[in-house]
Short mmCIF file of C-alpha atoms and ligand atoms in Angstrom, two decimals:
data_model
loop_
_atom_site.label_atom_id
_atom_site.label_comp_id
_atom_site.label_asym_id
_atom_site.label_seq_id
_atom_site.Cartn_x
_atom_site.Cartn_y
_atom_site.Cartn_z
CA MET A 294 -42.84 -7.67 16.51
CA GLU A 295 -41.12 -10.02 14.06
CA LYS A 296 -38.06 -11.50 15.72
CA ALA A 297 -34.50 -11.12 14.46
CA GLU A 298 -32.58 -14.01 12.86
CA ILE A 299 -29.32 -12.89 14.45
CA GLY A 300 -28.03 -10.63 17.23
CA LEU A 301 -24.91 -8.51 17.59
CA ILE A 302 -23.34 -7.05 20.71
CA GLY A 303 -20.86 -4.17 20.45
CA LEU A 304 -21.56 -1.16 18.26
CA ALA A 305 -18.12 0.43 17.97
CA VAL A 306 -16.35 0.68 14.60
CA MET A 307 -16.45 -3.00 13.68
CA GLY A 308 -19.75 -4.07 15.24
CA SER A 309 -21.80 -1.13 13.91
CA ASN A 310 -20.55 -1.66 10.36
CA LEU A 311 -20.98 -5.41 10.54
CA ALA A 312 -24.54 -4.90 11.79
CA LEU A 313 -25.35 -2.59 8.87
CA ASN A 314 -23.79 -5.10 6.46
CA ILE A 315 -25.90 -7.92 7.95
CA ALA A 316 -29.06 -5.79 7.77
CA GLU A 317 -28.34 -4.70 4.20
CA LYS A 318 -28.11 -8.35 3.10
CA GLY A 319 -31.74 -8.79 4.10
CA ASN A 320 -31.24 -10.23 7.59
CA ARG A 321 -33.23 -8.94 10.55
CA ILE A 322 -30.79 -8.14 13.34
CA ALA A 323 -31.09 -7.25 17.05
CA VAL A 324 -28.29 -5.06 18.42
CA PHE A 325 -27.04 -4.21 21.90
CA ASN A 326 -24.19 -2.10 23.26
CA ARG A 327 -23.10 -1.74 26.89
CA THR A 328 -23.46 2.04 26.69
CA THR A 329 -27.05 2.52 25.59
CA SER A 330 -26.54 5.95 24.04
CA VAL A 331 -24.30 4.24 21.46
CA THR A 332 -27.17 1.93 20.51
CA ASP A 333 -29.52 4.91 20.16
CA GLU A 334 -27.07 6.84 17.99
CA PHE A 335 -26.40 3.78 15.84
CA TYR A 336 -30.11 3.17 15.27
CA GLU A 337 -30.83 6.81 14.50
CA SER A 338 -28.09 6.88 11.85
CA ALA A 339 -29.10 3.58 10.20
CA GLY A 340 -31.32 5.29 7.58
CA ASP A 341 -33.27 2.87 5.38
CA LEU A 342 -31.81 -0.11 7.21
CA LYS A 343 -33.70 0.82 10.41
CA LYS A 344 -36.54 -1.49 9.43
CA GLN A 345 -34.16 -4.48 9.59
CA ILE A 346 -32.72 -3.51 12.99
CA ILE A 347 -34.10 -4.04 16.51
CA PRO A 348 -32.22 -1.77 18.94
CA CYS A 349 -32.16 -3.21 22.48
CA ARG A 350 -31.34 -1.45 25.73
CA THR A 351 -31.03 -4.49 28.01
CA ILE A 352 -29.61 -7.97 27.58
CA GLU A 353 -33.02 -9.47 28.39
CA GLU A 354 -34.69 -7.41 25.69
CA PHE A 355 -31.90 -8.31 23.26
CA VAL A 356 -32.12 -12.08 23.79
CA GLU A 357 -35.93 -11.93 23.64
CA ALA A 358 -35.75 -10.13 20.30
CA ILE A 359 -33.88 -12.99 18.56
CA ARG A 360 -35.59 -16.14 17.26
CA PRO A 361 -34.15 -19.28 18.91
CA PRO A 362 -31.80 -21.02 18.37
CA ARG A 363 -29.98 -17.69 18.44
CA PRO A 364 -26.74 -16.84 16.66
CA ILE A 365 -25.19 -13.93 18.59
CA ILE A 366 -22.09 -12.11 17.37
CA ILE A 367 -19.98 -10.51 20.10
CA MET A 368 -17.85 -7.75 18.58
CA ILE A 369 -16.35 -5.95 21.56
CA LYS A 370 -12.94 -5.12 22.99
CA ALA A 371 -10.94 -8.36 23.13
CA GLY A 372 -9.90 -10.07 26.37
CA GLU A 373 -11.63 -9.78 29.73
CA PRO A 374 -14.64 -7.82 28.33
CA VAL A 375 -15.56 -10.85 26.20
CA ASP A 376 -15.62 -13.13 29.25
CA GLN A 377 -17.71 -10.55 31.13
CA GLN A 378 -20.13 -10.19 28.25
CA MET A 379 -20.44 -13.96 27.78
CA ALA A 380 -21.08 -14.41 31.51
CA ALA A 381 -23.80 -11.74 31.41
CA LEU A 382 -25.40 -13.31 28.35
CA GLN A 383 -25.23 -16.98 29.28
CA PRO A 384 -28.03 -17.14 31.90
CA HIS A 385 -30.50 -15.78 29.32
CA LEU A 386 -29.63 -18.22 26.55
CA SER A 387 -31.21 -21.56 25.77
CA LYS A 388 -30.30 -24.85 24.10
CA GLY A 389 -28.63 -24.49 20.71
CA ASP A 390 -27.88 -20.77 20.97
CA ILE A 391 -24.49 -19.85 19.47
CA MET A 392 -22.18 -17.21 20.89
CA ILE A 393 -19.77 -16.03 18.19
CA ASP A 394 -16.75 -14.06 19.38
CA ALA A 395 -15.79 -12.05 16.31
CA GLY A 396 -13.13 -9.84 17.94
CA ASN A 397 -9.36 -10.24 17.85
CA ALA A 398 -9.22 -12.85 20.60
CA ASN A 399 -6.07 -14.63 21.59
CA PHE A 400 -6.76 -18.17 20.34
CA ARG A 401 -5.75 -19.55 23.74
CA ASP A 402 -8.61 -17.56 25.32
CA THR A 403 -10.88 -18.95 22.62
CA MET A 404 -9.81 -22.52 23.46
CA ALA A 405 -10.51 -21.83 27.16
CA ARG A 406 -13.98 -20.47 26.27
CA PHE A 407 -14.74 -23.61 24.24
CA ASP A 408 -13.64 -25.66 27.20
CA ARG A 409 -15.84 -23.74 29.64
CA LEU A 410 -18.91 -24.19 27.42
CA LYS A 411 -18.34 -27.82 26.47
CA ASP A 412 -20.70 -29.28 29.08
CA THR A 413 -23.47 -26.78 28.40
CA GLU A 414 -26.16 -26.86 25.74
CA LEU A 415 -24.70 -23.73 24.18
CA THR A 416 -22.41 -23.53 21.17
CA PHE A 417 -19.38 -21.30 20.69
CA ILE A 418 -17.60 -20.04 17.59
CA GLY A 419 -14.30 -18.13 17.55
CA MET A 420 -14.26 -16.06 14.41
CA GLY A 421 -11.56 -13.79 13.00
CA VAL A 422 -12.84 -10.84 10.98
CA SER A 423 -10.56 -8.61 8.93
CA GLY A 424 -11.11 -5.57 6.79
CA GLY A 425 -11.39 -2.70 9.23
CA GLU A 426 -14.33 -0.32 9.04
CA GLU A 427 -14.84 -0.55 5.28
CA GLY A 428 -14.50 -4.33 5.22
CA ALA A 429 -16.98 -4.78 8.05
CA ARG A 430 -19.48 -2.57 6.21
CA HIS A 431 -19.09 -3.91 2.68
CA GLY A 432 -17.45 -7.33 2.95
CA PRO A 433 -14.79 -8.58 5.35
CA SER A 434 -12.67 -11.71 5.21
CA ILE A 435 -14.06 -14.16 7.77
CA MET A 436 -12.03 -16.96 9.40
CA VAL A 437 -14.20 -19.37 11.38
CA GLY A 438 -13.19 -21.78 14.16
CA GLY A 439 -15.56 -24.20 15.90
CA THR A 440 -17.39 -27.36 14.97
CA GLU A 441 -18.19 -27.75 11.30
CA GLU A 442 -21.82 -28.34 12.28
CA SER A 443 -21.99 -24.97 14.08
CA TYR A 444 -20.46 -23.26 11.04
CA LYS A 445 -23.12 -24.82 8.79
CA ARG A 446 -25.75 -23.13 10.96
CA VAL A 447 -24.34 -19.65 10.35
CA GLU A 448 -22.70 -20.16 6.96
CA LYS A 449 -25.53 -18.54 4.99
CA VAL A 450 -25.47 -15.24 6.88
CA LEU A 451 -21.67 -15.13 7.08
CA THR A 452 -21.13 -15.79 3.39
CA SER A 453 -23.84 -13.24 2.57
CA ILE A 454 -21.80 -10.49 4.28
CA SER A 455 -18.26 -11.57 3.37
CA ALA A 456 -16.05 -10.13 0.65
CA LYS A 457 -15.99 -11.85 -2.73
CA TYR A 458 -12.99 -12.53 -4.96
CA ASN A 459 -14.06 -13.37 -8.51
CA GLY A 460 -17.41 -14.41 -7.06
CA GLU A 461 -15.89 -16.71 -4.41
CA ASP A 462 -16.72 -16.08 -0.74
CA CYS A 463 -13.89 -14.85 1.46
CA CYS A 464 -15.32 -16.78 4.38
CA ALA A 465 -14.51 -20.31 5.44
CA TRP A 466 -14.56 -22.80 8.27
CA LEU A 467 -10.90 -23.45 9.05
CA GLY A 468 -10.98 -25.94 11.89
CA THR A 469 -12.12 -26.62 15.41
CA ASP A 470 -11.94 -24.41 18.52
CA GLY A 471 -9.17 -21.76 18.20
CA ALA A 472 -8.38 -22.32 14.49
CA GLY A 473 -10.17 -19.20 13.23
CA HIS A 474 -8.63 -16.87 15.80
CA PHE A 475 -5.19 -18.41 15.28
CA VAL A 476 -5.39 -17.76 11.54
CA LYS A 477 -6.57 -14.19 12.19
CA THR A 478 -3.64 -13.67 14.56
CA VAL A 479 -1.15 -14.82 11.92
CA HIS A 480 -2.94 -12.64 9.35
CA ASN A 481 -2.20 -9.71 11.63
CA GLY A 482 1.40 -10.86 12.15
CA ILE A 483 1.87 -10.79 8.38
CA GLU A 484 0.10 -7.42 8.31
CA TYR A 485 2.67 -6.06 10.81
CA ALA A 486 5.56 -7.33 8.64
CA ASP A 487 4.02 -5.98 5.42
CA MET A 488 3.45 -2.55 7.01
CA GLN A 489 6.92 -2.42 8.57
CA MET A 490 8.62 -3.31 5.29
CA ILE A 491 6.61 -0.64 3.46
CA ALA A 492 7.63 1.84 6.16
CA GLU A 493 11.31 0.89 5.75
CA ILE A 494 11.16 1.51 1.99
CA TYR A 495 9.43 4.84 2.77
CA GLY A 496 12.32 5.60 5.16
CA ILE A 497 14.89 4.94 2.42
CA LEU A 498 13.03 7.24 0.03
CA ARG A 499 12.53 9.96 2.66
CA ASP A 500 15.80 9.87 4.60
CA GLY A 501 18.20 8.25 2.14
CA LEU A 502 17.00 9.89 -1.05
CA GLY A 503 15.35 13.09 0.22
CA LYS A 504 11.98 12.49 -1.42
CA THR A 505 8.86 14.35 -0.27
CA ALA A 506 5.66 12.63 0.85
CA ASP A 507 4.02 13.60 -2.46
CA GLU A 508 6.89 12.13 -4.48
CA ILE A 509 6.84 8.93 -2.44
CA SER A 510 3.06 8.73 -2.79
CA LYS A 511 3.43 8.70 -6.59
CA ILE A 512 6.05 5.94 -6.39
CA PHE A 513 3.72 3.75 -4.31
CA GLY A 514 0.92 4.61 -6.73
CA ASP A 515 3.03 3.26 -9.61
CA TRP A 516 3.95 0.15 -7.66
CA ASN A 517 0.29 -0.49 -6.96
CA LYS A 518 -0.18 -1.09 -10.68
CA GLY A 519 2.44 -3.84 -10.68
CA ARG A 520 3.36 -6.94 -8.73
CA LEU A 521 3.00 -5.16 -5.35
CA ASN A 522 -0.65 -4.39 -6.08
CA SER A 523 -2.40 -4.61 -2.70
CA TYR A 524 -4.62 -2.74 -0.28
CA LEU A 525 -1.68 -1.75 1.95
CA ILE A 526 0.25 -0.23 -0.98
CA GLU A 527 -2.94 1.50 -2.16
CA ILE A 528 -3.55 3.12 1.24
CA THR A 529 0.14 4.04 1.52
CA GLU A 530 -0.19 6.07 -1.68
CA LYS A 531 -3.30 7.73 -0.23
CA VAL A 532 -2.00 8.53 3.25
CA LEU A 533 1.20 10.00 1.81
CA ALA A 534 -0.82 12.26 -0.50
CA ALA A 535 -3.18 13.49 2.25
CA LYS A 536 -2.71 17.00 3.66
CA ASP A 537 -3.39 18.38 7.11
CA PRO A 538 -6.46 20.62 6.55
CA THR A 539 -5.17 23.39 8.83
CA THR A 540 -1.51 23.63 7.77
CA GLY A 541 -1.48 21.98 4.34
CA THR A 542 1.45 19.83 5.50
CA ALA A 543 1.59 16.22 4.32
CA MET A 544 -0.25 14.17 6.94
CA PRO A 545 2.56 11.64 7.57
CA ASP A 546 4.87 14.57 8.36
CA ILE A 547 2.71 15.68 11.28
CA ILE A 548 2.13 12.23 12.77
CA LEU A 549 4.27 11.19 15.73
CA ASP A 550 6.54 8.24 14.86
CA LYS A 551 5.23 5.95 17.63
CA ALA A 552 3.30 2.89 16.39
CA GLY A 553 0.54 1.39 18.52
CA GLN A 554 -0.09 -2.33 18.87
CA LYS A 555 -2.92 -4.25 20.43
CA GLY A 556 -1.31 -7.69 20.71
CA THR A 557 -1.96 -9.86 17.67
CA GLY A 558 1.52 -9.31 16.16
CA LYS A 559 3.14 -10.16 19.48
CA TRP A 560 0.97 -13.29 19.86
CA SER A 561 2.03 -14.48 16.39
CA VAL A 562 5.65 -14.18 17.40
CA ILE A 563 5.14 -15.84 20.79
CA GLU A 564 3.35 -18.79 19.18
CA ALA A 565 5.97 -19.04 16.42
CA GLN A 566 8.69 -19.13 19.05
CA ASN A 567 6.77 -21.67 21.14
CA MET A 568 6.62 -23.96 18.12
CA GLY A 569 10.20 -23.35 17.01
CA ILE A 570 9.18 -21.83 13.68
CA PRO A 571 11.24 -18.84 12.55
CA ALA A 572 9.08 -15.82 11.77
CA THR A 573 11.92 -13.32 11.62
CA ALA A 574 10.20 -10.62 9.55
CA ILE A 575 7.18 -10.63 11.86
CA GLU A 576 9.45 -10.60 14.93
CA ALA A 577 11.37 -7.64 13.48
CA ALA A 578 8.14 -5.80 12.76
CA VAL A 579 6.83 -6.26 16.31
CA ALA A 580 10.18 -5.20 17.77
CA ALA A 581 10.26 -2.18 15.45
CA ARG A 582 6.88 -1.02 16.78
CA SER A 583 8.18 -1.41 20.35
CA LEU A 584 11.33 0.53 19.48
CA SER A 585 9.22 3.19 17.78
CA SER A 586 7.35 3.77 21.03
CA MET A 587 10.64 4.57 22.84
CA LYS A 588 10.63 8.06 21.39
CA GLU A 589 12.42 9.80 24.26
CA GLN A 590 15.17 7.18 24.41
CA ARG A 591 15.67 7.46 20.64
CA GLU A 592 15.92 11.23 20.85
CA ALA A 593 18.48 10.94 23.65
CA ALA A 594 20.48 8.32 21.71
CA GLU A 595 20.54 10.48 18.57
CA LYS A 596 22.09 13.27 20.65
CA ILE A 597 24.89 10.88 21.69
CA PHE A 598 25.52 9.04 18.41
CA GLY A 599 24.29 11.61 15.90
CA ALA A 600 22.08 11.00 12.90
CA PRO A 601 23.65 8.85 10.14
CA THR A 602 25.89 10.89 7.88
CA ASN A 603 26.82 8.38 5.17
CA GLU A 604 25.17 9.05 1.82
CA PHE A 605 22.81 6.47 0.41
CA PRO A 606 25.18 4.69 -1.99
CA MET A 607 22.78 4.30 -4.93
CA THR A 608 21.67 6.96 -7.39
CA PHE A 609 17.99 7.77 -7.69
CA GLY A 610 16.52 6.66 -10.98
CA ALA A 611 14.63 3.89 -12.72
CA ASP A 612 17.09 1.15 -11.71
CA LEU A 613 16.92 2.08 -8.04
CA LEU A 614 13.13 2.32 -8.12
CA ASN A 615 13.03 -1.13 -9.70
CA ASP A 616 15.36 -2.45 -6.98
CA LEU A 617 13.21 -0.92 -4.23
CA GLU A 618 10.06 -2.46 -5.71
CA MET A 619 11.67 -5.86 -6.13
CA ALA A 620 13.28 -5.71 -2.67
CA LEU A 621 9.88 -5.09 -1.11
CA PHE A 622 8.46 -7.93 -3.14
CA ALA A 623 11.20 -10.39 -2.11
CA ALA A 624 10.84 -9.43 1.57
CA LYS A 625 7.07 -9.78 1.31
CA ILE A 626 7.48 -13.34 0.04
CA GLY A 627 9.64 -14.05 3.10
CA ALA A 628 7.03 -12.66 5.52
CA TYR A 629 4.17 -14.62 3.95
CA ALA A 630 6.28 -17.80 3.78
CA GLN A 631 6.98 -17.42 7.50
CA GLY A 632 3.33 -16.80 8.37
CA PHE A 633 2.16 -19.83 6.42
CA ALA A 634 4.91 -21.96 7.99
CA VAL A 635 3.69 -20.91 11.45
CA MET A 636 0.13 -21.92 10.52
CA ALA A 637 1.30 -25.26 9.09
CA GLU A 638 3.05 -26.16 12.33
CA ALA A 639 0.12 -24.98 14.47
CA SER A 640 -2.16 -27.12 12.35
CA ARG A 641 -0.05 -30.16 13.25
CA GLN A 642 0.28 -29.28 16.92
CA PHE A 643 -3.38 -28.42 17.49
CA ASP A 644 -4.77 -31.06 15.12
CA TRP A 645 -6.66 -28.52 13.04
CA SER A 646 -5.91 -29.58 9.44
CA LEU A 647 -5.74 -25.92 8.46
CA PRO A 648 -6.37 -25.72 4.70
CA MET A 649 -3.55 -23.50 3.38
CA PRO A 650 -5.03 -22.90 -0.10
CA VAL A 651 -8.38 -21.95 1.49
CA ILE A 652 -6.70 -19.51 3.89
CA ALA A 653 -4.86 -17.85 1.00
CA LYS A 654 -8.15 -17.76 -0.94
CA ILE A 655 -10.17 -16.03 1.77
CA TRP A 656 -7.42 -13.44 2.23
CA ARG A 657 -7.55 -12.40 -1.45
CA ALA A 658 -10.29 -9.84 -0.74
CA GLY A 659 -11.87 -8.10 2.24
CA CYS A 660 -8.94 -8.24 4.64
CA ILE A 661 -6.15 -5.74 5.31
CA ILE A 662 -3.47 -7.84 3.57
CA ARG A 663 -5.63 -8.49 0.51
CA SER A 664 -3.71 -8.55 -2.74
CA GLN A 665 -3.19 -10.09 -6.12
CA PHE A 666 -0.19 -11.81 -4.56
CA LEU A 667 -2.50 -13.94 -2.40
CA ASP A 668 -4.04 -15.37 -5.55
CA GLU A 669 -0.56 -16.55 -6.52
CA ILE A 670 -0.13 -18.09 -3.05
CA THR A 671 -3.51 -19.79 -3.46
CA SER A 672 -2.41 -21.42 -6.68
CA ALA A 673 1.04 -22.37 -5.28
CA PHE A 674 -0.56 -24.14 -2.27
CA THR A 675 -3.29 -25.69 -4.43
CA LYS A 676 -0.60 -27.29 -6.59
CA ALA A 677 1.63 -28.19 -3.62
CA PRO A 678 -0.55 -28.28 -0.46
CA ASP A 679 2.18 -30.06 1.53
CA ALA A 680 5.10 -27.87 0.46
CA ALA A 681 7.59 -27.48 3.33
CA ASN A 682 7.70 -23.73 2.71
CA LEU A 683 6.13 -21.32 0.24
CA VAL A 684 9.59 -20.30 -1.03
CA VAL A 685 10.33 -23.80 -2.35
CA THR A 686 7.17 -24.07 -4.44
CA PRO A 687 8.07 -23.79 -8.15
CA ALA A 688 6.32 -20.45 -8.77
CA PHE A 689 7.70 -18.77 -5.65
CA SER A 690 11.24 -20.14 -5.95
CA ASP A 691 11.38 -18.46 -9.37
CA MET A 692 10.10 -15.20 -7.89
CA VAL A 693 12.67 -15.37 -5.08
CA LYS A 694 15.50 -16.00 -7.54
CA GLU A 695 14.38 -12.99 -9.56
CA SER A 696 13.89 -10.55 -6.67
CA LEU A 697 16.49 -11.56 -4.07
CA PRO A 698 19.42 -9.66 -5.69
CA SER A 699 17.40 -6.44 -5.35
CA LEU A 700 16.68 -7.11 -1.69
CA ARG A 701 20.38 -7.74 -1.11
CA ARG A 702 21.39 -4.48 -2.87
CA ILE A 703 18.79 -2.43 -0.99
CA VAL A 704 19.58 -3.87 2.43
CA SER A 705 23.33 -3.40 1.81
CA ALA A 706 22.79 0.19 0.71
CA ALA A 707 20.53 0.99 3.68
CA VAL A 708 23.02 -0.54 6.10
CA THR A 709 25.83 1.50 4.54
CA ALA A 710 23.77 4.66 4.92
CA GLY A 711 22.82 3.83 8.52
CA LEU A 712 19.11 3.57 7.76
CA PRO A 713 17.20 1.03 9.85
CA VAL A 714 15.68 -1.78 7.78
CA PRO A 715 15.16 -4.53 10.37
CA ALA A 716 12.27 -6.33 8.64
CA LEU A 717 13.84 -6.21 5.16
CA ALA A 718 17.15 -7.43 6.61
CA SER A 719 15.39 -10.18 8.59
CA ALA A 720 13.68 -11.44 5.46
CA LEU A 721 17.03 -11.45 3.64
CA GLY A 722 18.74 -13.25 6.53
CA TYR A 723 15.94 -15.81 6.54
CA PHE A 724 16.42 -16.60 2.85
CA ASP A 725 20.18 -16.78 3.22
CA ALA A 726 19.98 -19.13 6.20
CA TYR A 727 17.12 -21.22 4.78
CA ARG A 728 18.99 -22.02 1.59
CA GLN A 729 22.35 -22.73 3.29
CA ALA A 730 22.76 -26.51 3.34
CA ARG A 731 25.80 -26.36 5.65
CA GLY A 732 25.30 -23.67 8.25
CA THR A 733 27.32 -22.64 11.28
CA ALA A 734 25.36 -24.34 14.06
CA ASN A 735 28.10 -27.00 14.22
CA LEU A 736 30.11 -24.43 16.16
CA ILE A 737 27.19 -23.72 18.50
CA GLN A 738 26.85 -27.45 19.13
CA ALA A 739 30.56 -27.67 19.93
CA GLN A 740 30.27 -24.72 22.34
CA ARG A 741 27.19 -26.26 24.02
CA ASP A 742 28.98 -29.55 24.41
CA PHE A 743 32.07 -27.77 25.76
CA PHE A 744 30.29 -25.86 28.49
CA GLY A 745 27.35 -28.13 29.19
CA ALA A 746 28.15 -31.64 27.85
CA HIS A 747 24.98 -31.29 25.74
CA GLY A 748 26.26 -33.63 23.04
CA PHE A 749 26.01 -33.35 19.25
CA ASP A 750 25.31 -35.39 16.13
CA ARG A 751 28.25 -36.07 13.78
CA VAL A 752 28.23 -35.54 10.03
CA ASP A 753 29.61 -39.08 9.54
CA GLY A 754 26.85 -40.53 11.72
CA LYS A 755 29.43 -42.16 14.03
CA ASP A 756 28.41 -42.93 17.54
CA ILE A 757 30.64 -40.48 19.41
CA HIS A 758 28.58 -37.60 20.69
CA HIS A 759 30.97 -35.60 22.86
CA GLY A 760 34.09 -33.64 22.00
CA PRO A 761 37.64 -34.16 23.20
CA TRP A 762 37.53 -30.84 25.03
CA GLY A 763 39.81 -32.06 27.79
CA SER A 764 40.33 -30.34 31.09
CA GLY A 765 39.18 -26.93 29.78
CA ALA A 766 35.62 -28.25 29.46
CA GLN A 767 33.10 -27.13 32.08
CA GLY A 768 30.58 -29.56 33.53
N1 LIG B 32 -10.92 -1.71 14.54
C1 LIG B 32 -10.50 -2.58 13.62
O1 LIG B 32 -10.01 -2.23 12.53
C2 LIG B 32 -10.62 -4.05 13.88
C3 LIG B 32 -10.96 -4.53 15.12
N2 LIG B 32 -11.10 -5.87 15.32
C4 LIG B 32 -11.48 -6.39 16.62
O2 LIG B 32 -12.91 -6.30 16.73
C5 LIG B 32 -13.28 -6.03 18.08
C6 LIG B 32 -14.05 -4.71 18.13
O3 LIG B 32 -13.20 -3.70 17.65
P1 LIG B 32 -13.65 -2.16 17.57
O4 LIG B 32 -14.94 -2.08 16.85
O5 LIG B 32 -12.47 -1.43 17.06
O6 LIG B 32 -13.98 -1.78 19.06
P2 LIG B 32 -13.05 -1.69 20.37
O7 LIG B 32 -12.04 -2.77 20.37
O8 LIG B 32 -12.59 -0.28 20.50
O9 LIG B 32 -14.13 -1.99 21.53
C7 LIG B 32 -15.19 -1.11 21.80
C8 LIG B 32 -16.46 -1.88 22.03
O10 LIG B 32 -16.30 -2.83 23.10
C9 LIG B 32 -17.32 -2.58 24.09
N3 LIG B 32 -16.83 -2.97 25.40
C10 LIG B 32 -15.65 -2.64 25.97
N4 LIG B 32 -15.55 -3.20 27.19
C11 LIG B 32 -16.71 -3.88 27.39
C12 LIG B 32 -17.20 -4.68 28.45
N5 LIG B 32 -16.47 -4.90 29.55
N6 LIG B 32 -18.41 -5.26 28.31
C13 LIG B 32 -19.15 -5.05 27.19
N7 LIG B 32 -18.73 -4.31 26.15
C14 LIG B 32 -17.52 -3.73 26.25
C15 LIG B 32 -17.58 -1.11 23.96
O11 LIG B 32 -18.80 -0.78 24.57
P3 LIG B 32 -19.03 0.71 25.14
O12 LIG B 32 -19.55 1.52 23.99
O13 LIG B 32 -20.02 0.53 26.21
O14 LIG B 32 -17.71 1.22 25.64
C16 LIG B 32 -17.60 -0.97 22.46
O15 LIG B 32 -18.80 -1.45 21.89
C17 LIG B 32 -11.98 -6.02 18.88
O16 LIG B 32 -11.72 -7.29 19.36
C18 LIG B 32 -10.93 -5.65 17.83
O17 LIG B 32 -9.65 -6.10 18.17
C19 LIG B 32 -10.96 -6.78 14.31
C20 LIG B 32 -10.64 -6.36 13.06
C21 LIG B 32 -10.41 -4.96 12.73
O1 LIG B 33 -7.25 -6.65 13.18
C1 LIG B 33 -7.04 -5.56 12.70
C2 LIG B 33 -6.69 -5.42 11.27
O2 LIG B 33 -6.55 -6.66 10.64
C3 LIG B 33 -7.13 -4.37 13.60
O3 LIG B 33 -7.12 -3.15 12.94
C4 LIG B 33 -6.04 -4.43 14.64
O4 LIG B 33 -6.31 -3.47 15.63
C5 LIG B 33 -4.66 -4.20 14.02
O5 LIG B 33 -3.67 -4.49 14.95
P1 LIG B 33 -2.86 -3.33 15.75
O6 LIG B 33 -3.91 -2.43 16.37
O7 LIG B 33 -2.07 -4.09 16.74
O8 LIG B 33 -2.04 -2.60 14.71
#
């Protein structure tokens, strides 16, 4: 039998669709899944693409079915399963074979895997893939980490399956070892912030203004034709319009308000904190998901404190809708600025040379945060690749100036009405602090010096670094 050019392990949502995508692009692919019935079902449902697919029931059979040197994509549950799968695979591989972990790995695990394989004749790639089921099937965004030489060996197949934006591949080599998985993690951190901010605007419309799911769906539909045009706004319109087939109720109204999370948002925040880079909107979004999961505590607290009773202090109409749209836009700029700032610092700390314009480019299509907006980020970073922050680039500083008053009005109104808007408020607080030349940390420095003799720098540059706190000061 003619051998496959590539192999793929893991036939759940992502792996099965990626395998069909690879097969459809004319590549012969061998597939394997731990539970063999899944492999059988996948093969049986592959239709015309069956002729491109070699279903394998054992690892030995799988490795044998691929022409060496073998590129093997591992698309399984992230974490320990990947180490187990790699350990099971490794004894069967030979010189030059490439294991490609395409799941949502923590980049620190990816670095450790590179380290473990460095004295072997095998090659490893850590690759972030975004786009969910549809992206995997028809064109995901692909973020590759590893040696450039190893990327060159798989570039043709990866670019053949990736999404395209105006004919350009949404697939790129981003740097060595954990670079690809780091970028995917930050992508997801931004995704969390984007989703949370959309949910907060939905909350204002539902709880502050009494709008139905259908009415809110139409509003998001209108916004999707403007500057907020994006996949997440598009699906928000759709999910709000969907009805429960048995009751006819709007789907969002029958879904429990507890958000799941698998870790990538939290990792973005942990790494941002480790590096001292503020990512306040992402932090707020992760915390909001955690708070959402405390359903019983929230129900008990509402019994004690009551639901908010203050009216939303703005009248529904075109001006308010414009403010809501612009507020979401301003907050979105903040979240993306924070995500890119986190990647810029990681690039320095891990010596990756992450190409910011390229990252923005490959996120324009295929991935969950895809949008027109990312094309504007691409051009801002292309013109100013070393900008300290997206918000100070000429194009984005103009957008912030235009949209910030709306964000301020909406956050103020939501706070007055007692509606939670933690991510919108965090983005606003970030802008306000970022553009404040003289902040209030002078007082914190004085307090630190008072209680801990930690010292401070003076505004006049003089060489006296402790205060005259006298006998009240603690050592
Ligand atoms: N779902 C999504 O939208 C996206 C997911 N990802 C990432 O892609 C990867 C795959 O995601 P998804 O398709 O949702 O699947 P899941 O994360 O649900 O993982 C299920 C797959 O992992 C396999 N698996 C689990 N444990 C082991 C193990 N110990 N050894 C071998 N195989 C194991 C399962 O095999 P079995 O059938 O035998 O149980 C199955 O094929 C994950 O890392 C995920 O985070 C990335 C982007 C989007
Ligand atoms: O990577 C993805 C999208 O880009 C996956 O869908 C991921 O599972 C999303 O994260 P979470 O499950 O934590 O919401």
